[in-house]
mmCIF file of C-alpha atoms in Angstrom:
data_model
loop_
_atom_site.group_PDB
_atom_site.id
_atom_site.type_symbol
_atom_site.label_atom_id
_atom_site.label_comp_id
_atom_site.label_asym_id
_atom_site.label_seq_id
_atom_site.Cartn_x
_atom_site.Cartn_y
_atom_site.Cartn_z
ATOM 1 C CA MET A 1 176.885 166.621 106.620
ATOM 2 C CA ASN A 2 177.804 170.207 105.812
ATOM 3 C CA ASP A 3 178.196 172.057 102.517
ATOM 4 C CA GLU A 4 181.879 171.365 102.338
ATOM 5 C CA GLN A 5 181.343 167.699 102.607
ATOM 6 C CA ILE A 6 178.870 167.658 99.806
ATOM 7 C CA LYS A 7 181.217 169.696 97.731
ATOM 8 C CA LYS A 8 183.927 167.161 98.367
ATOM 9 C CA PHE A 9 181.640 164.284 97.530
ATOM 10 C CA PHE A 10 181.103 165.787 94.078
ATOM 11 C CA GLY A 11 184.624 166.791 93.621
ATOM 12 C CA GLU A 12 185.720 163.164 94.233
ATOM 13 C CA HIS A 13 183.199 161.938 91.696
ATOM 14 C CA LYS A 14 183.892 164.475 88.969
ATOM 15 C CA GLU A 15 185.283 162.390 86.131
ATOM 16 C CA SER A 16 186.885 163.465 83.019
ATOM 17 C CA ILE A 17 185.101 162.403 79.881
ATOM 18 C CA GLU A 18 187.127 160.869 77.098
ATOM 19 C CA ASP A 19 186.326 161.950 73.518
ATOM 20 C CA ARG A 20 185.903 158.467 72.110
ATOM 21 C CA GLY A 21 185.310 159.863 68.678
ATOM 22 C CA PHE A 22 182.376 162.160 69.738
ATOM 23 C CA GLU A 23 183.729 165.368 68.303
ATOM 24 C CA ALA A 24 184.640 163.651 64.967
ATOM 25 C CA ARG A 25 181.203 162.042 64.766
ATOM 26 C CA LEU A 26 179.562 165.329 65.455
ATOM 27 C CA LEU A 27 181.564 167.258 62.981
ATOM 28 C CA GLU A 28 180.926 164.639 60.333
ATOM 29 C CA THR A 29 177.229 165.079 60.786
ATOM 30 C CA VAL A 30 177.536 168.915 60.716
ATOM 31 C CA LYS A 31 179.057 168.508 57.197
ATOM 32 C CA TYR A 32 175.812 167.195 55.752
ATOM 33 C CA LEU A 33 173.592 169.690 57.537
ATOM 34 C CA PRO A 34 172.275 172.730 55.542
ATOM 35 C CA LYS A 35 173.850 176.089 56.357
ATOM 36 C CA PRO A 36 172.392 177.503 59.507
ATOM 37 C CA LYS A 37 169.821 180.436 59.233
ATOM 38 C CA ARG A 38 171.377 183.729 59.632
ATOM 39 C CA ALA A 39 169.487 186.252 61.849
ATOM 40 C CA GLY A 40 167.134 188.309 59.789
ATOM 41 C CA SER A 41 167.398 186.166 56.728
ATOM 42 C CA PHE A 42 164.387 184.842 54.945
ATOM 43 C CA SER A 43 163.916 181.698 52.969
ATOM 44 C CA LEU A 44 162.629 181.667 49.341
ATOM 45 C CA ARG A 45 159.197 180.549 50.671
ATOM 46 C CA ASP A 46 158.974 183.418 53.093
ATOM 47 C CA ARG A 47 159.822 185.761 50.218
ATOM 48 C CA ILE A 48 157.169 184.476 47.978
ATOM 49 C CA VAL A 49 154.531 184.677 50.556
ATOM 50 C CA ALA A 50 155.506 188.117 51.571
ATOM 51 C CA ILE A 51 155.542 189.373 47.899
ATOM 52 C CA SER A 52 152.096 187.688 47.094
ATOM 53 C CA ALA A 53 150.573 189.154 50.242
ATOM 54 C CA MET A 54 151.839 192.662 49.447
ATOM 55 C CA THR A 55 150.635 192.309 45.840
ATOM 56 C CA GLY A 56 147.239 191.310 47.001
ATOM 57 C CA VAL A 57 146.832 194.185 49.411
ATOM 58 C CA LEU A 58 148.037 196.665 46.757
ATOM 59 C CA LEU A 59 145.538 195.308 44.099
ATOM 60 C CA PHE A 60 142.743 195.291 46.774
ATOM 61 C CA VAL A 61 143.315 198.931 47.593
ATOM 62 C CA LEU A 62 143.902 200.062 43.984
ATOM 63 C CA PHE A 63 140.728 198.510 42.597
ATOM 64 C CA GLY A 64 138.460 199.775 45.406
ATOM 65 C CA GLY A 65 138.319 196.356 47.143
ATOM 66 C CA ALA A 66 137.223 197.882 50.497
ATOM 67 C CA ASP A 67 134.298 199.570 49.071
ATOM 68 C CA ALA A 68 133.171 196.397 47.080
ATOM 69 C CA LEU A 69 133.624 194.408 50.277
ATOM 70 C CA VAL A 70 131.447 196.737 52.347
ATOM 71 C CA SER A 71 128.758 196.915 49.811
ATOM 72 C CA GLY A 72 128.797 193.139 49.299
ATOM 73 C CA ILE A 73 128.392 192.484 52.963
ATOM 74 C CA PHE A 74 125.412 194.984 53.132
ATOM 75 C CA THR A 75 123.851 193.397 50.077
ATOM 76 C CA THR A 76 124.161 189.859 51.578
ATOM 77 C CA LEU A 77 122.767 190.971 54.848
ATOM 78 C CA SER A 78 119.817 192.781 53.359
ATOM 79 C CA ALA A 79 119.184 189.608 51.111
ATOM 80 C CA VAL A 80 119.315 187.487 54.299
ATOM 81 C CA THR A 81 117.035 189.778 56.270
ATOM 82 C CA ILE A 82 114.433 189.959 53.584
ATOM 83 C CA LYS A 83 112.980 186.309 54.228
ATOM 84 C CA GLN A 84 115.658 184.513 52.089
ATOM 85 C CA LEU A 85 117.502 183.335 55.093
ATOM 86 C CA PHE A 86 117.189 179.544 54.470
ATOM 87 C CA SER A 87 117.232 179.656 50.665
ATOM 88 C CA PRO A 88 119.393 176.817 49.189
ATOM 89 C CA GLU A 89 121.941 179.521 47.855
ATOM 90 C CA ILE A 90 122.528 180.885 51.287
ATOM 91 C CA ILE A 91 123.001 177.600 52.996
ATOM 92 C CA ALA A 92 125.299 176.340 50.249
ATOM 93 C CA THR A 93 127.408 179.476 50.420
ATOM 94 C CA ALA A 94 127.632 179.372 54.244
ATOM 95 C CA LEU A 95 128.554 175.544 54.107
ATOM 96 C CA PHE A 96 131.227 176.131 51.461
ATOM 97 C CA LEU A 97 132.571 179.188 53.350
ATOM 98 C CA PHE A 98 132.782 177.219 56.502
ATOM 99 C CA VAL A 99 134.646 174.351 54.843
ATOM 100 C CA LEU A 100 137.077 176.699 53.250
ATOM 101 C CA LEU A 101 137.867 178.703 56.341
ATOM 102 C CA PHE A 102 138.252 175.303 58.292
ATOM 103 C CA GLY A 103 140.617 173.947 55.600
ATOM 104 C CA ILE A 104 142.687 177.107 55.640
ATOM 105 C CA GLY A 105 142.826 177.174 59.423
ATOM 106 C CA ARG A 106 143.860 173.459 59.451
ATOM 107 C CA ALA A 107 146.609 174.015 56.866
ATOM 108 C CA ALA A 108 147.952 177.022 58.747
ATOM 109 C CA TYR A 109 147.942 175.153 62.092
ATOM 110 C CA SER A 110 149.585 172.046 60.639
ATOM 111 C CA ASP A 111 152.369 174.347 59.015
ATOM 112 C CA MET B 1 178.057 180.532 62.214
ATOM 113 C CA ALA B 2 181.266 179.365 60.478
ATOM 114 C CA LYS B 3 182.123 175.776 60.941
ATOM 115 C CA PRO B 4 185.651 176.472 62.420
ATOM 116 C CA GLY B 5 184.018 178.579 64.946
ATOM 117 C CA PHE B 6 181.554 175.830 65.738
ATOM 118 C CA GLU B 7 184.547 173.290 66.102
ATOM 119 C CA GLN B 8 185.970 175.508 68.688
ATOM 120 C CA LEU B 9 182.840 175.701 70.600
ATOM 121 C CA VAL B 10 182.480 171.890 70.552
ATOM 122 C CA LYS B 11 186.000 171.485 71.855
ATOM 123 C CA GLU B 12 185.434 173.884 74.735
ATOM 124 C CA ASN B 13 181.970 172.622 75.747
ATOM 125 C CA GLN B 14 181.768 168.995 74.884
ATOM 126 C CA GLU B 15 183.380 167.558 78.104
ATOM 127 C CA PRO B 16 181.296 169.432 80.715
ATOM 128 C CA LEU B 17 178.077 168.935 78.672
ATOM 129 C CA ARG B 18 178.710 165.200 78.296
ATOM 130 C CA ARG B 19 179.653 164.751 81.930
ATOM 131 C CA PHE B 20 176.501 166.611 83.032
ATOM 132 C CA LEU B 21 174.205 164.482 80.835
ATOM 133 C CA LEU B 22 175.984 161.265 81.851
ATOM 134 C CA ASN B 23 175.255 162.058 85.474
ATOM 135 C CA LEU B 24 171.782 163.062 84.616
ATOM 136 C CA CYS B 25 171.111 159.912 82.710
ATOM 137 C CA GLY B 26 172.306 157.734 85.622
ATOM 138 C CA GLY B 27 175.492 156.589 83.700
ATOM 139 C CA ASP B 28 173.912 155.691 80.317
ATOM 140 C CA SER B 29 176.756 156.996 78.174
ATOM 141 C CA SER B 30 175.155 156.083 74.829
ATOM 142 C CA LEU B 31 171.972 158.004 75.753
ATOM 143 C CA SER B 32 173.815 160.885 77.154
ATOM 144 C CA ASP B 33 176.091 161.176 74.111
ATOM 145 C CA ASP B 34 172.975 160.928 71.837
ATOM 146 C CA ILE B 35 171.444 163.854 73.681
ATOM 147 C CA ALA B 36 174.644 165.825 73.767
ATOM 148 C CA GLN B 37 175.021 165.415 69.915
ATOM 149 C CA GLU B 38 171.400 166.472 69.513
ATOM 150 C CA ALA B 39 171.982 169.620 71.575
ATOM 151 C CA PHE B 40 175.058 170.612 69.542
ATOM 152 C CA LEU B 41 173.089 170.027 66.291
ATOM 153 C CA LYS B 42 170.251 172.238 67.426
ATOM 154 C CA ALA B 43 172.675 174.901 68.578
ATOM 155 C CA TYR B 44 174.514 174.870 65.205
ATOM 156 C CA LEU B 45 171.179 175.094 63.243
ATOM 157 C CA ASN B 46 169.620 177.767 65.437
ATOM 158 C CA PHE B 47 172.658 179.830 66.203
ATOM 159 C CA SER B 48 170.811 182.997 64.811
ATOM 160 C CA SER B 49 168.504 182.723 67.872
ATOM 161 C CA PHE B 50 171.405 182.901 70.426
ATOM 162 C CA LYS B 51 171.097 186.432 71.652
ATOM 163 C CA GLY B 52 174.318 186.567 73.378
ATOM 164 C CA ASP B 53 172.866 187.837 76.684
ATOM 165 C CA ALA B 54 174.368 184.651 78.332
ATOM 166 C CA LYS B 55 177.310 182.625 77.711
ATOM 167 C CA PHE B 56 177.169 180.146 74.815
ATOM 168 C CA SER B 57 177.683 177.260 77.277
ATOM 169 C CA THR B 58 174.593 178.493 79.253
ATOM 170 C CA TRP B 59 172.537 178.447 76.227
ATOM 171 C CA LEU B 60 173.937 174.996 75.064
ATOM 172 C CA PHE B 61 173.137 173.452 78.573
ATOM 173 C CA ARG B 62 169.642 174.824 78.275
ATOM 174 C CA ILE B 63 169.078 173.139 74.843
ATOM 175 C CA ALA B 64 170.554 169.877 76.342
ATOM 176 C CA CYS B 65 168.167 170.025 79.335
ATOM 177 C CA ASN B 66 165.197 170.545 77.089
ATOM 178 C CA SER B 67 166.357 167.663 74.835
ATOM 179 C CA PHE B 68 166.684 165.442 77.907
ATOM 180 C CA TYR B 69 163.148 166.333 79.168
ATOM 181 C CA ASP B 70 161.709 165.726 75.682
ATOM 182 C CA HIS B 71 163.385 162.256 75.667
ATOM 183 C CA LEU B 72 161.721 161.429 78.966
ATOM 184 C CA ARG B 73 158.416 162.604 77.617
ATOM 185 C CA LYS B 74 158.699 160.625 74.373
ATOM 186 C CA ARG B 75 159.562 157.406 76.206
ATOM 187 C CA GLN B 76 156.863 158.213 78.741
ATOM 188 C CA LEU B 77 159.130 156.950 81.603
ATOM 189 C CA PRO B 78 158.655 158.288 85.066
ATOM 190 C CA VAL B 79 161.594 160.600 85.728
ATOM 191 C CA GLU B 80 162.640 158.620 88.850
ATOM 192 C CA GLU B 81 162.643 155.274 86.939
ATOM 193 C CA MET B 82 164.630 156.862 84.152
ATOM 194 C CA SER B 83 167.529 158.003 86.404
ATOM 195 C CA ARG B 84 167.649 154.820 88.572
ATOM 196 C CA PRO B 85 170.708 152.579 87.831
ATOM 197 C CA GLY B 86 169.024 149.296 88.522
ATOM 198 C CA VAL B 87 172.172 147.314 88.687
ATOM 199 C CA ILE B 88 173.163 149.247 91.513
ATOM 200 C CA TYR B 89 170.572 147.950 93.855
ATOM 201 C CA SER B 90 172.109 144.595 93.911
ATOM 202 C CA ALA B 91 175.508 145.816 94.774
ATOM 203 C CA SER B 92 176.605 145.472 98.398
ATOM 204 C CA SER B 93 177.818 148.454 100.377
ATOM 205 C CA GLU B 94 181.437 147.057 100.017
ATOM 206 C CA GLN B 95 181.175 147.064 96.271
ATOM 207 C CA ILE B 96 179.746 150.526 96.217
ATOM 208 C CA HIS B 97 182.919 151.774 98.042
ATOM 209 C CA SER B 98 185.296 150.112 95.728
ATOM 210 C CA PRO B 99 187.116 152.530 93.356
ATOM 211 C CA GLY B 100 185.652 150.842 90.167
ATOM 212 C CA LEU B 101 182.222 151.589 91.169
ATOM 213 C CA ARG B 102 182.917 155.175 92.518
ATOM 214 C CA ASN B 103 180.577 156.620 89.895
ATOM 215 C CA GLN B 104 177.811 154.136 90.542
ATOM 216 C CA GLU B 105 178.011 155.579 94.166
ATOM 217 C CA LEU B 106 177.266 158.957 92.676
ATOM 218 C CA TYR B 107 174.426 157.663 90.399
ATOM 219 C CA LEU B 108 172.832 155.842 93.316
ATOM 220 C CA ALA B 109 173.112 158.961 95.569
ATOM 221 C CA LEU B 110 171.526 161.175 92.670
ATOM 222 C CA SER B 111 168.745 158.556 92.217
ATOM 223 C CA GLN B 112 167.397 159.676 95.590
ATOM 224 C CA LEU B 113 166.503 162.999 93.961
ATOM 225 C CA LYS B 114 163.771 164.456 91.818
ATOM 226 C CA ILE B 115 164.985 165.495 88.309
ATOM 227 C CA GLU B 116 164.728 169.280 89.135
ATOM 228 C CA GLU B 117 166.868 168.661 92.311
ATOM 229 C CA LYS B 118 169.299 166.519 90.400
ATOM 230 C CA THR B 119 169.708 169.055 87.658
ATOM 231 C CA ALA B 120 170.343 171.886 90.157
ATOM 232 C CA ILE B 121 172.779 169.953 92.380
ATOM 233 C CA LEU B 122 174.746 168.713 89.361
ATOM 234 C CA LEU B 123 175.064 172.122 87.840
ATOM 235 C CA PHE B 124 175.977 173.791 91.091
ATOM 236 C CA TYR B 125 178.562 171.428 92.574
ATOM 237 C CA MET B 126 179.654 169.360 89.647
ATOM 238 C CA GLU B 127 179.707 172.065 86.836
ATOM 239 C CA ASP B 128 180.398 175.048 89.084
ATOM 240 C CA ARG B 129 177.518 177.109 87.697
ATOM 241 C CA THR B 130 176.046 180.124 89.564
ATOM 242 C CA LEU B 131 172.533 180.339 90.760
ATOM 243 C CA LYS B 132 171.830 182.852 88.041
ATOM 244 C CA GLU B 133 173.281 180.445 85.315
ATOM 245 C CA ILE B 134 171.208 177.519 86.635
ATOM 246 C CA SER B 135 168.152 179.673 86.591
ATOM 247 C CA LYS B 136 168.791 180.529 82.971
ATOM 248 C CA ILE B 137 169.524 176.859 82.086
ATOM 249 C CA THR B 138 166.510 175.386 83.761
ATOM 250 C CA GLU B 139 164.243 178.359 82.982
ATOM 251 C CA MET B 140 163.144 178.584 86.673
ATOM 252 C CA PRO B 141 163.311 181.588 88.986
ATOM 253 C CA GLU B 142 166.396 181.744 91.114
ATOM 254 C CA ASN B 143 164.322 181.208 94.369
ATOM 255 C CA THR B 144 163.017 178.023 92.892
ATOM 256 C CA VAL B 145 166.535 176.922 92.024
ATOM 257 C CA LYS B 146 167.599 177.700 95.615
ATOM 258 C CA SER B 147 164.810 175.540 97.031
ATOM 259 C CA HIS B 148 165.632 172.727 94.787
ATOM 260 C CA LEU B 149 169.190 172.947 95.779
ATOM 261 C CA PHE B 150 168.330 173.108 99.468
ATOM 262 C CA ARG B 151 166.118 170.075 99.232
ATOM 263 C CA ALA B 152 168.662 168.239 97.147
ATOM 264 C CA LYS B 153 171.501 168.983 99.712
ATOM 265 C CA SER B 154 169.284 167.870 102.504
ATOM 266 C CA LYS B 155 168.310 164.460 100.701
ATOM 267 C CA MET B 156 171.964 163.787 99.733
ATOM 268 C CA SER B 157 173.172 164.504 103.048
ATOM 269 C CA ASP B 158 170.735 162.107 104.671
ATOM 270 C CA TYR B 159 171.566 159.492 102.145
ATOM 271 C CA LEU B 160 175.254 159.833 102.599
ATOM 272 C CA LYS B 161 175.050 159.548 106.344
ATOM 273 C CA ARG B 162 172.888 156.515 105.975
ATOM 274 C CA ILE B 163 175.530 154.768 103.875
ATOM 275 C CA GLY B 164 178.245 155.785 106.196
ATOM 276 C CA TYR B 165 180.043 157.998 103.563
ATOM 277 C CA GLU B 166 183.064 159.441 105.373
ATOM 278 C CA ARG B 167 186.182 160.412 103.592
#
């Protein structure tokens, strides 16, 4: 059976599909849908998140957040290295930090 | 996108899309219409992601194909089972050749194919799509589409010979 015969077979079985209310049902459903997103437009939630993030970065830079962070890390490391590695404060802090990061990660993933 | 513009797109594309899905679903018109409706609604809501580098109908068919595959996955049906029109197997060869069952003849022939082969052959012969368009719709490289098409033609040819199709 050649290509022409297969084409013929499909041609013979090509049926026209009656509307049977499909278009009306579809357009009726569209009436109740929210307006589609335009390209480059942001929702209110996106805007709030962006503004909060920018404010946070600005405050961090203005109030010397980077210096405070670096010195904080060094202080913590030196405290840990000077024999207080398994003190209850360090263990509790590490545990809470882990739980916090896990929670944030999970929330971000489920979003 | 404005609603009048969308209405026009529905008018132009609903028939080929519904026919393609009907054949893909083995003649289950309520399922194919549900998938077609879902595809149109997704296209409406996500029109901003339509880049315009292909025709709207190509993009719409791609959404519809993905919805169809999602449906198969949700129902966890083997693809071959899904596209098999069970009733047909009890029909005699005389019944199959009667005009009333003409489309059943097509569904039965298509049920011999894997889903990718069926998609490729329907788009190529029934909907007159080019290889490039089929490649975009199915998100497969053109050479893969060519091989699916080749295998589909060969299987259909064998099947049609077997049932004595001669017009």
